[in-house]
Every structure is written in structure tokens, then in C-alpha cells.
C-alpha positions as MATLAB code, in Angstrom:
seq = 'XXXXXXXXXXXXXXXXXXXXXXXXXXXXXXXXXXXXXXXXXXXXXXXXXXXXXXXXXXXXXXXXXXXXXXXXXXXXXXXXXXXXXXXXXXXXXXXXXXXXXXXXXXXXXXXXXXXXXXXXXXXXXXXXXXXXX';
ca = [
      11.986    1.213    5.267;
      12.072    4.348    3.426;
       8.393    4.127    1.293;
       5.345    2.259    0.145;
       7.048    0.666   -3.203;
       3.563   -0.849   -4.885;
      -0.354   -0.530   -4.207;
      -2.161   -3.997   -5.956;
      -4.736   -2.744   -7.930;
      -6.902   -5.881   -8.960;
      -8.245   -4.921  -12.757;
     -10.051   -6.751  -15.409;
      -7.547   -7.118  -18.388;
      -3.904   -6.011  -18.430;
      -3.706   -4.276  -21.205;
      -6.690   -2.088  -21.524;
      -5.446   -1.345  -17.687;
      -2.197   -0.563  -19.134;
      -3.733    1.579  -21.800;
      -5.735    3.661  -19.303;
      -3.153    4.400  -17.174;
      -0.118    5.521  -19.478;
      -2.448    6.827  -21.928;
      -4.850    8.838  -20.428;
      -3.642    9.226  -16.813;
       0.315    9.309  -18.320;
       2.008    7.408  -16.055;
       5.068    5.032  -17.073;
       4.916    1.122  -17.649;
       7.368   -0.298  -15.277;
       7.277   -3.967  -16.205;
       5.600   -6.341  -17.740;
       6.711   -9.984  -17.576;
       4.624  -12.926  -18.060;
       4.442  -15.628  -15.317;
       4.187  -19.320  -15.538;
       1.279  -19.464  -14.314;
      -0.214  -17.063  -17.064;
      -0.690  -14.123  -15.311;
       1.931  -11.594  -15.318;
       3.499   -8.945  -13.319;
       2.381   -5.296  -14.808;
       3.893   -2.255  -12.870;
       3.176    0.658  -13.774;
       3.976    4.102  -12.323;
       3.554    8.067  -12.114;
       6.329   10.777  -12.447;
       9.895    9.923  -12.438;
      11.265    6.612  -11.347;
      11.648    5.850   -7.820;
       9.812    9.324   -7.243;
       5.913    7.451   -6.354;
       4.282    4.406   -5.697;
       4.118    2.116   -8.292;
       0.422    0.067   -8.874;
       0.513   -3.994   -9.290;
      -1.940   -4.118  -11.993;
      -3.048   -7.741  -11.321;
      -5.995   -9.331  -13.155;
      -8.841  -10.667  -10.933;
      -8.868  -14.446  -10.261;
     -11.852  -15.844   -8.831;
     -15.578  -14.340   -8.420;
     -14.325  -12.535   -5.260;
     -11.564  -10.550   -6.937;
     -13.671   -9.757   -9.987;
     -16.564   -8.697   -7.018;
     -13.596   -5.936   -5.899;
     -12.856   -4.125   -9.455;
     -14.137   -1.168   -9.590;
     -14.328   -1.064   -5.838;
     -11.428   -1.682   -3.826;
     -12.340    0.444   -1.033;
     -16.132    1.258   -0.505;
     -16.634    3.767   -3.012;
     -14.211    6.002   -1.028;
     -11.294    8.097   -2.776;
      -8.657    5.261   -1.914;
      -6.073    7.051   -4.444;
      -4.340   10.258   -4.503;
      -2.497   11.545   -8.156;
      -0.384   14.556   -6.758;
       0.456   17.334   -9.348;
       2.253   20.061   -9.818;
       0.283   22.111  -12.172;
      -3.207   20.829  -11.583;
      -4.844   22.568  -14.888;
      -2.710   21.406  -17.407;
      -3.008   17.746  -15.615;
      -6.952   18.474  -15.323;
      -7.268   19.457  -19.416;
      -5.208   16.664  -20.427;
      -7.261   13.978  -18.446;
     -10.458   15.226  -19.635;
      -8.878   15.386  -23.198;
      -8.273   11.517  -22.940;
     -11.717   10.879  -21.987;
     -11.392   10.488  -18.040;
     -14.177   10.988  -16.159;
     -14.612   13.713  -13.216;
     -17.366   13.329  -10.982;
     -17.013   17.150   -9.722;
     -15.768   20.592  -11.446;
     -12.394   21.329   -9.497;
     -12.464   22.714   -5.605;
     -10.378   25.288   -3.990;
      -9.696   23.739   -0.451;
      -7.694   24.623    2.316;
      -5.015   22.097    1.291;
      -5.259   22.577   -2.460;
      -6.892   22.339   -5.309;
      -8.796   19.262   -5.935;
     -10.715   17.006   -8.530;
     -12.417   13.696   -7.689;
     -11.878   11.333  -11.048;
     -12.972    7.460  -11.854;
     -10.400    5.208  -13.460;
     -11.139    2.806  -16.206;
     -13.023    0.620  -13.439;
     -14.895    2.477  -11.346;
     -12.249    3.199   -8.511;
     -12.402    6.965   -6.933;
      -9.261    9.132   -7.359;
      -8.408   12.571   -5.957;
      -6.070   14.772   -8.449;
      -4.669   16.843   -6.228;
      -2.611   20.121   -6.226;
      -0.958   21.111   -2.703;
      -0.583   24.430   -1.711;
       3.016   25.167   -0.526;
       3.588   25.492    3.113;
       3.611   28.797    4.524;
       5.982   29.502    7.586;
];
């Protein structure tokens, strides 16, 4: 097993979902194939191919589903968007409307910038420092 292929991220309509996250966050649609049960499979993903995790964006079925948009894990920063020149990435975002809930920190580890996606759900844009031997 060499990595974490796809995180399900349960969403309220496929194509605004879609929208959000090439548009304003820029990442890639994968696939999207409909399913004969009407749903259909929407991957999409940041970077290059085969570089990150892809997300499942799969529409909520049932009242407990819909319950979890928004909020997939407690209101905690359950994602991480790594990037490699964190003020370009950080313009651009804001540019296309996302929403930060904090100006951007200077930590330890990096630089970082908690954002909500289309739904609700906490994100960390995140700039590493390099390692220093």
C-alpha cells in the first residue's frame, strides 16, 4: 500500500461541489460518470495526477448524510491543502470568493490559513517550512 487514494467528502449537489473545488480552490476533475442508480462517481483532485489524494464528492442520501455536510468532523480542520507558494495560493482563493476564518500565521511548521469550503467544512492551507539538518 503505497497512499491514501480518495477521502469521501459527502456534499449537497455535484456540480456546484465541482464548481467550488476546480474553480476557486483549482484542483482537477478526475471523473465524473453517472451510475445506475443516479448518483455518480465525481473525483476530483489537487496538483498533478497521482501526486495527492483525490476527494469522492458523493451527494448526501438520507437525513443522516445531509446532517454531516458541512461537518464531517466536529468542526475540526479535518483537511490539509499543502502549497508551495502559500501567497499566491492565499490571493487567488480569496480572489474566488473563499472564505478565511483567520489572517495567515507564521508557525513553527509553516505558514498557515484556516479556510471553509463551499459547505462549511474547516481546511488548513498550509505552507511547510523545509527541513533543516
Amino acid at each position: 500500500m503505497r497512499r491514501i487514494a480518495l477521502v469521501t467528502l459527502v456534499v449537497d449537489d455535484y456540480d456546484e461541489a465541482i464548481r467550488f473545488y476546480t474553480e476557486a480552490l483549482g484542483f482537477r476533475l478526475v471523473e465524473d460518470t453517472a451510475r445506475p442508480d443516479g448518483s455518480r462517481w465525481v473525483v476530483v483532485e489537487p496538483g498533478t495526477e497521482g501526486y495527492g489524494t483525490g476527494l469522492l464528492l458523493a451527494r448526501a442520501k438520507g437525513g443522516t448524510q445531509r446532517g454531516r455536510i458541512g461537518d464531517q468532523t466536529g468542526g475540526r480542520v479535518g483537511f490539509f491543502l499543502h502549497t508551495d507558494d502559500f501567497a499566491r495560493d492565499h490571493a487567488r482563493m480569496r480572489a474566488m470568493g473563499v472564505r478565511f476564518l483567520e489572517e495567515p500565521r507564521h508557525e513553527p511548521y509553516g505558514t498557515v490559513a484556516v479556510f471553509q469550503d463551499l459547505y462549511g467544512n474547516r481546511w488548513d492551507l498550509l505552507m511547510l517550512r523545509p527541513a533543516t539538518d
